[in-house]
Amino acid sequence: MSGRHSGRTSPGLRITALPGTARLLFRLAPRQLNDEIAFAKIELKRKGIQVGVAAAFFAVALLFLAFLVVGLIVAAIMGLATIMPAWLAALLVSAAFLLIALIGGLVGLARFKKAMPLMPEETIRGIRHDIGVAREGSAFNPAILDPESPEAKAAKAAKADAAAKAKAEKEAKAAQHEQEFPHASEADLVRRLSQRRHHLTEVRDELGTELDVKTQARYLLAAAQVKAREGQVLARHGMESAGQRFAAVSGSADLSRRWKPLAAFVAAGTVLVVLLRRLFRAN
């Protein structure tokens, strides 16, 4: 990966680098999330295959359990056949099973009729009516609650059109997503996730450093100290050159001593202006 985060060649961090770091994070985060989702799909598919194999073994176990039940039934019939004819024993066992099935069926039917109707139609209609009034007020038409009414059919058609439009938009977004993030193998996803995760770690660490007030203050203080030392050197040279110039123009030692304070003041002002301009340019 390239960019300003691939290596640190600057002498220090600057607050102006913060927007670039934030933009890089916003660009990397969606791609990382997309690869994480793709990898999760592959992992779920692998686990689904494992669950399918386990379900197959469970099905085999249930099949042999059914064989066991059949064997027990045969054993019961053969046991009764020792004291009565075999056909009579089989008939008695079948009659017992039929009796159990009839009792269970009648109990279930009674409970089912008691629970009917399964859908509270009037309650649902009332709730839909209340929702319609809450959304539209007096403009709500209760006729749309009747599935056979023209209003209900028109509302259903409009809903179908909206659903078709939403489906088309979803397919377009899916096609755009597929074009932007093409399908990758599991090995490519693992490699890409690892690289981007390492890059995100570096970017996040640098962002934390850029947001640290103490680090920025130390950097600015160090820069100010360097500029101050440069200003002192410039002031010294300016004072010396100004003294020499005024001494040469005046032609006497008394005049030179008289203009030295003024020259020093002018030189110090010049150096201060230069120093402030460099500090503002540096930051």
PDB file of N, CA and C in Angstrom, residues 158-217:
ATOM      1  N   ALA A 158     -50.381  -0.061  -6.703  1.00  0.00           N
ATOM      2  CA  ALA A 158     -49.348   0.937  -6.406  1.00  0.00           C
ATOM      3  C   ALA A 158     -48.244   0.345  -5.541  1.00  0.00           C
ATOM      4  N   LYS A 159     -48.649  -0.494  -4.582  1.00  0.00           N
ATOM      5  CA  LYS A 159     -47.654  -1.154  -3.734  1.00  0.00           C
ATOM      6  C   LYS A 159     -46.775  -2.099  -4.552  1.00  0.00           C
ATOM      7  N   ALA A 160     -47.400  -2.815  -5.509  1.00  0.00           N
ATOM      8  CA  ALA A 160     -46.621  -3.716  -6.372  1.00  0.00           C
ATOM      9  C   ALA A 160     -45.632  -2.927  -7.227  1.00  0.00           C
ATOM     10  N   ASP A 161     -46.069  -1.771  -7.759  1.00  0.00           N
ATOM     11  CA  ASP A 161     -45.164  -0.930  -8.552  1.00  0.00           C
ATOM     12  C   ASP A 161     -43.995  -0.432  -7.705  1.00  0.00           C
ATOM     13  N   ALA A 162     -44.303  -0.007  -6.474  1.00  0.00           N
ATOM     14  CA  ALA A 162     -43.227   0.459  -5.594  1.00  0.00           C
ATOM     15  C   ALA A 162     -42.264  -0.668  -5.270  1.00  0.00           C
ATOM     16  N   ALA A 163     -42.805  -1.882  -5.062  1.00  0.00           N
ATOM     17  CA  ALA A 163     -41.938  -3.030  -4.782  1.00  0.00           C
ATOM     18  C   ALA A 163     -41.061  -3.363  -5.977  1.00  0.00           C
ATOM     19  N   ALA A 164     -41.645  -3.288  -7.189  1.00  0.00           N
ATOM     20  CA  ALA A 164     -40.854  -3.560  -8.395  1.00  0.00           C
ATOM     21  C   ALA A 164     -39.741  -2.522  -8.569  1.00  0.00           C
ATOM     22  N   LYS A 165     -40.084  -1.264  -8.305  1.00  0.00           N
ATOM     23  CA  LYS A 165     -39.079  -0.202  -8.411  1.00  0.00           C
ATOM     24  C   LYS A 165     -37.965  -0.406  -7.386  1.00  0.00           C
ATOM     25  N   ALA A 166     -38.363  -0.765  -6.146  1.00  0.00           N
ATOM     26  CA  ALA A 166     -37.355  -1.008  -5.109  1.00  0.00           C
ATOM     27  C   ALA A 166     -36.475  -2.204  -5.474  1.00  0.00           C
ATOM     28  N   LYS A 167     -37.081  -3.237  -6.069  1.00  0.00           N
ATOM     29  CA  LYS A 167     -36.307  -4.404  -6.486  1.00  0.00           C
ATOM     30  C   LYS A 167     -35.312  -4.043  -7.581  1.00  0.00           C
ATOM     31  N   ALA A 168     -35.766  -3.206  -8.551  1.00  0.00           N
ATOM     32  CA  ALA A 168     -34.857  -2.788  -9.623  1.00  0.00           C
ATOM     33  C   ALA A 168     -33.691  -1.973  -9.061  1.00  0.00           C
ATOM     34  N   GLU A 169     -33.984  -1.070  -8.109  1.00  0.00           N
ATOM     35  CA  GLU A 169     -32.912  -0.289  -7.491  1.00  0.00           C
ATOM     36  C   GLU A 169     -31.946  -1.193  -6.724  1.00  0.00           C
ATOM     37  N   LYS A 170     -32.506  -2.195  -6.047  1.00  0.00           N
ATOM     38  CA  LYS A 170     -31.657  -3.113  -5.304  1.00  0.00           C
ATOM     39  C   LYS A 170     -30.754  -3.910  -6.237  1.00  0.00           C
ATOM     40  N   GLU A 171     -31.321  -4.357  -7.370  1.00  0.00           N
ATOM     41  CA  GLU A 171     -30.503  -5.100  -8.337  1.00  0.00           C
ATOM     42  C   GLU A 171     -29.417  -4.200  -8.925  1.00  0.00           C
ATOM     43  N   ALA A 172     -29.758  -2.921  -9.187  1.00  0.00           N
ATOM     44  CA  ALA A 172     -28.752  -1.997  -9.728  1.00  0.00           C
ATOM     45  C   ALA A 172     -27.630  -1.770  -8.712  1.00  0.00           C
ATOM     46  N   LYS A 173     -28.006  -1.612  -7.439  1.00  0.00           N
ATOM     47  CA  LYS A 173     -26.985  -1.445  -6.397  1.00  0.00           C
ATOM     48  C   LYS A 173     -26.137  -2.693  -6.268  1.00  0.00           C
ATOM     49  N   ALA A 174     -26.777  -3.859  -6.389  1.00  0.00           N
ATOM     50  CA  ALA A 174     -26.016  -5.108  -6.304  1.00  0.00           C
ATOM     51  C   ALA A 174     -25.032  -5.237  -7.464  1.00  0.00           C
ATOM     52  N   ALA A 175     -25.483  -4.834  -8.673  1.00  0.00           N
ATOM     53  CA  ALA A 175     -24.580  -4.888  -9.828  1.00  0.00           C
ATOM     54  C   ALA A 175     -23.412  -3.918  -9.654  1.00  0.00           C
ATOM     55  N   GLN A 176     -23.708  -2.711  -9.145  1.00  0.00           N
ATOM     56  CA  GLN A 176     -22.643  -1.742  -8.901  1.00  0.00           C
ATOM     57  C   GLN A 176     -21.680  -2.238  -7.828  1.00  0.00           C
ATOM     58  N   HIS A 177     -22.239  -2.869  -6.797  1.00  0.00           N
ATOM     59  CA  HIS A 177     -21.392  -3.414  -5.734  1.00  0.00           C
ATOM     60  C   HIS A 177     -20.515  -4.536  -6.262  1.00  0.00           C
ATOM     61  N   GLU A 178     -21.087  -5.385  -7.123  1.00  0.00           N
ATOM     62  CA  GLU A 178     -20.310  -6.482  -7.705  1.00  0.00           C
ATOM     63  C   GLU A 178     -19.200  -5.944  -8.611  1.00  0.00           C
ATOM     64  N   GLN A 179     -19.495  -4.840  -9.313  1.00  0.00           N
ATOM     65  CA  GLN A 179     -18.469  -4.251 -10.174  1.00  0.00           C
ATOM     66  C   GLN A 179     -17.356  -3.606  -9.351  1.00  0.00           C
ATOM     67  N   GLU A 180     -17.733  -2.980  -8.241  1.00  0.00           N
ATOM     68  CA  GLU A 180     -16.730  -2.308  -7.409  1.00  0.00           C
ATOM     69  C   GLU A 180     -15.942  -3.307  -6.572  1.00  0.00           C
ATOM     70  N   PHE A 181     -16.633  -4.341  -6.087  1.00  0.00           N
ATOM     71  CA  PHE A 181     -15.970  -5.353  -5.260  1.00  0.00           C
ATOM     72  C   PHE A 181     -16.172  -6.714  -5.921  1.00  0.00           C
ATOM     73  N   PRO A 182     -15.319  -7.066  -6.883  1.00  0.00           N
ATOM     74  CA  PRO A 182     -15.490  -8.348  -7.570  1.00  0.00           C
ATOM     75  C   PRO A 182     -15.271  -9.527  -6.619  1.00  0.00           C
ATOM     76  N   HIS A 183     -15.801 -10.675  -7.054  1.00  0.00           N
ATOM     77  CA  HIS A 183     -15.697 -11.878  -6.230  1.00  0.00           C
ATOM     78  C   HIS A 183     -14.233 -12.293  -6.089  1.00  0.00           C
ATOM     79  N   ALA A 184     -13.877 -12.660  -4.875  1.00  0.00           N
ATOM     80  CA  ALA A 184     -12.508 -13.075  -4.592  1.00  0.00           C
ATOM     81  C   ALA A 184     -12.534 -14.421  -3.881  1.00  0.00           C
ATOM     82  N   SER A 185     -11.443 -15.174  -4.044  1.00  0.00           N
ATOM     83  CA  SER A 185     -11.349 -16.469  -3.387  1.00  0.00           C
ATOM     84  C   SER A 185     -11.089 -16.295  -1.892  1.00  0.00           C
ATOM     85  N   GLU A 186     -11.195 -17.388  -1.165  1.00  0.00           N
ATOM     86  CA  GLU A 186     -10.985 -17.319   0.280  1.00  0.00           C
ATOM     87  C   GLU A 186      -9.549 -16.925   0.615  1.00  0.00           C
ATOM     88  N   ALA A 187      -8.587 -17.455  -0.149  1.00  0.00           N
ATOM     89  CA  ALA A 187      -7.184 -17.107   0.104  1.00  0.00           C
ATOM     90  C   ALA A 187      -6.921 -15.625  -0.149  1.00  0.00           C
ATOM     91  N   ASP A 188      -7.517 -15.109  -1.248  1.00  0.00           N
ATOM     92  CA  ASP A 188      -7.350 -13.674  -1.542  1.00  0.00           C
ATOM     93  C   ASP A 188      -7.985 -12.815  -0.454  1.00  0.00           C
ATOM     94  N   LEU A 189      -9.150 -13.228   0.035  1.00  0.00           N
ATOM     95  CA  LEU A 189      -9.804 -12.464   1.093  1.00  0.00           C
ATOM     96  C   LEU A 189      -8.976 -12.455   2.371  1.00  0.00           C
ATOM     97  N   VAL A 190      -8.429 -13.608   2.739  1.00  0.00           N
ATOM     98  CA  VAL A 190      -7.607 -13.672   3.957  1.00  0.00           C
ATOM     99  C   VAL A 190      -6.378 -12.783   3.820  1.00  0.00           C
ATOM    100  N   ARG A 191      -5.713 -12.856   2.646  1.00  0.00           N
ATOM    101  CA  ARG A 191      -4.515 -12.034   2.439  1.00  0.00           C
ATOM    102  C   ARG A 191      -4.872 -10.550   2.447  1.00  0.00           C
ATOM    103  N   ARG A 192      -5.957 -10.194   1.745  1.00  0.00           N
ATOM    104  CA  ARG A 192      -6.355  -8.787   1.661  1.00  0.00           C
ATOM    105  C   ARG A 192      -6.797  -8.250   3.016  1.00  0.00           C
ATOM    106  N   LEU A 193      -7.517  -9.050   3.761  1.00  0.00           N
ATOM    107  CA  LEU A 193      -7.955  -8.620   5.095  1.00  0.00           C
ATOM    108  C   LEU A 193      -6.765  -8.396   6.017  1.00  0.00           C
ATOM    109  N   SER A 194      -5.788  -9.291   5.940  1.00  0.00           N
ATOM    110  CA  SER A 194      -4.613  -9.151   6.802  1.00  0.00           C
ATOM    111  C   SER A 194      -3.830  -7.890   6.468  1.00  0.00           C
ATOM    112  N   GLN A 195      -3.617  -7.648   5.170  1.00  0.00           N
ATOM    113  CA  GLN A 195      -2.879  -6.444   4.770  1.00  0.00           C
ATOM    114  C   GLN A 195      -3.618  -5.174   5.159  1.00  0.00           C
ATOM    115  N   ARG A 196      -4.921  -5.134   4.866  1.00  0.00           N
ATOM    116  CA  ARG A 196      -5.661  -3.914   5.187  1.00  0.00           C
ATOM    117  C   ARG A 196      -5.791  -3.717   6.695  1.00  0.00           C
ATOM    118  N   ARG A 197      -5.897  -4.818   7.457  1.00  0.00           N
ATOM    119  CA  ARG A 197      -5.975  -4.695   8.912  1.00  0.00           C
ATOM    120  C   ARG A 197      -4.682  -4.105   9.472  1.00  0.00           C
ATOM    121  N   HIS A 198      -3.534  -4.534   8.919  1.00  0.00           N
ATOM    122  CA  HIS A 198      -2.258  -3.976   9.353  1.00  0.00           C
ATOM    123  C   HIS A 198      -2.176  -2.490   9.003  1.00  0.00           C
ATOM    124  N   HIS A 199      -2.641  -2.150   7.802  1.00  0.00           N
ATOM    125  CA  HIS A 199      -2.616  -0.748   7.376  1.00  0.00           C
ATOM    126  C   HIS A 199      -3.532   0.113   8.254  1.00  0.00           C
ATOM    127  N   LEU A 200      -4.731  -0.417   8.565  1.00  0.00           N
ATOM    128  CA  LEU A 200      -5.653   0.315   9.425  1.00  0.00           C
ATOM    129  C   LEU A 200      -5.067   0.521  10.820  1.00  0.00           C
ATOM    130  N   THR A 201      -4.316  -0.467  11.301  1.00  0.00           N
ATOM    131  CA  THR A 201      -3.681  -0.314  12.611  1.00  0.00           C
ATOM    132  C   THR A 201      -2.683   0.837  12.599  1.00  0.00           C
ATOM    133  N   GLU A 202      -1.857   0.890  11.536  1.00  0.00           N
ATOM    134  CA  GLU A 202      -0.888   1.986  11.439  1.00  0.00           C
ATOM    135  C   GLU A 202      -1.590   3.340  11.328  1.00  0.00           C
ATOM    136  N   VAL A 203      -2.641   3.402  10.509  1.00  0.00           N
ATOM    137  CA  VAL A 203      -3.349   4.672  10.328  1.00  0.00           C
ATOM    138  C   VAL A 203      -4.014   5.110  11.627  1.00  0.00           C
ATOM    139  N   ARG A 204      -4.604   4.142  12.342  1.00  0.00           N
ATOM    140  CA  ARG A 204      -5.266   4.484  13.614  1.00  0.00           C
ATOM    141  C   ARG A 204      -4.253   4.969  14.646  1.00  0.00           C
ATOM    142  N   ASP A 205      -3.089   4.334  14.718  1.00  0.00           N
ATOM    143  CA  ASP A 205      -2.058   4.785  15.654  1.00  0.00           C
ATOM    144  C   ASP A 205      -1.602   6.190  15.312  1.00  0.00           C
ATOM    145  N   GLU A 206      -1.405   6.459  14.029  1.00  0.00           N
ATOM    146  CA  GLU A 206      -0.960   7.793  13.628  1.00  0.00           C
ATOM    147  C   GLU A 206      -2.053   8.831  13.876  1.00  0.00           C
ATOM    148  N   LEU A 207      -3.315   8.430  13.674  1.00  0.00           N
ATOM    149  CA  LEU A 207      -4.415   9.352  13.955  1.00  0.00           C
ATOM    150  C   LEU A 207      -4.467   9.695  15.442  1.00  0.00           C
ATOM    151  N   GLY A 208      -4.248   8.684  16.297  1.00  0.00           N
ATOM    152  CA  GLY A 208      -4.221   8.963  17.728  1.00  0.00           C
ATOM    153  C   GLY A 208      -3.092   9.900  18.106  1.00  0.00           C
ATOM    154  N   THR A 209      -1.949   9.745  17.431  1.00  0.00           N
ATOM    155  CA  THR A 209      -0.836  10.651  17.713  1.00  0.00           C
ATOM    156  C   THR A 209      -1.147  12.063  17.237  1.00  0.00           C
ATOM    157  N   GLU A 210      -1.796  12.165  16.084  1.00  0.00           N
ATOM    158  CA  GLU A 210      -2.139  13.492  15.565  1.00  0.00           C
ATOM    159  C   GLU A 210      -3.170  14.190  16.436  1.00  0.00           C
ATOM    160  N   LEU A 211      -4.052  13.405  17.063  1.00  0.00           N
ATOM    161  CA  LEU A 211      -5.062  13.989  17.926  1.00  0.00           C
ATOM    162  C   LEU A 211      -4.558  14.251  19.339  1.00  0.00           C
ATOM    163  N   ASP A 212      -3.350  13.773  19.667  1.00  0.00           N
ATOM    164  CA  ASP A 212      -2.809  13.972  21.000  1.00  0.00           C
ATOM    165  C   ASP A 212      -2.323  15.420  21.152  1.00  0.00           C
ATOM    166  N   VAL A 213      -2.903  16.130  22.105  1.00  0.00           N
ATOM    167  CA  VAL A 213      -2.563  17.545  22.284  1.00  0.00           C
ATOM    168  C   VAL A 213      -1.124  17.703  22.774  1.00  0.00           C
ATOM    169  N   LYS A 214      -0.690  16.822  23.638  1.00  0.00           N
ATOM    170  CA  LYS A 214       0.659  16.936  24.184  1.00  0.00           C
ATOM    171  C   LYS A 214       1.716  16.775  23.093  1.00  0.00           C
ATOM    172  N   THR A 215       1.485  15.776  22.210  1.00  0.00           N
ATOM    173  CA  THR A 215       2.445  15.559  21.116  1.00  0.00           C
ATOM    174  C   THR A 215       2.508  16.765  20.203  1.00  0.00           C
ATOM    175  N   GLN A 216       1.351  17.299  19.836  1.00  0.00           N
ATOM    176  CA  GLN A 216       1.337  18.473  18.977  1.00  0.00           C
ATOM    177  C   GLN A 216       1.975  19.672  19.667  1.00  0.00           C
ATOM    178  N   ALA A 217       1.729  19.822  20.974  1.00  0.00           N
ATOM    179  CA  ALA A 217       2.319  20.946  21.703  1.00  0.00           C
ATOM    180  C   ALA A 217       3.841  20.822  21.759  1.00  0.00           C
TER     181      ALA A 217
END
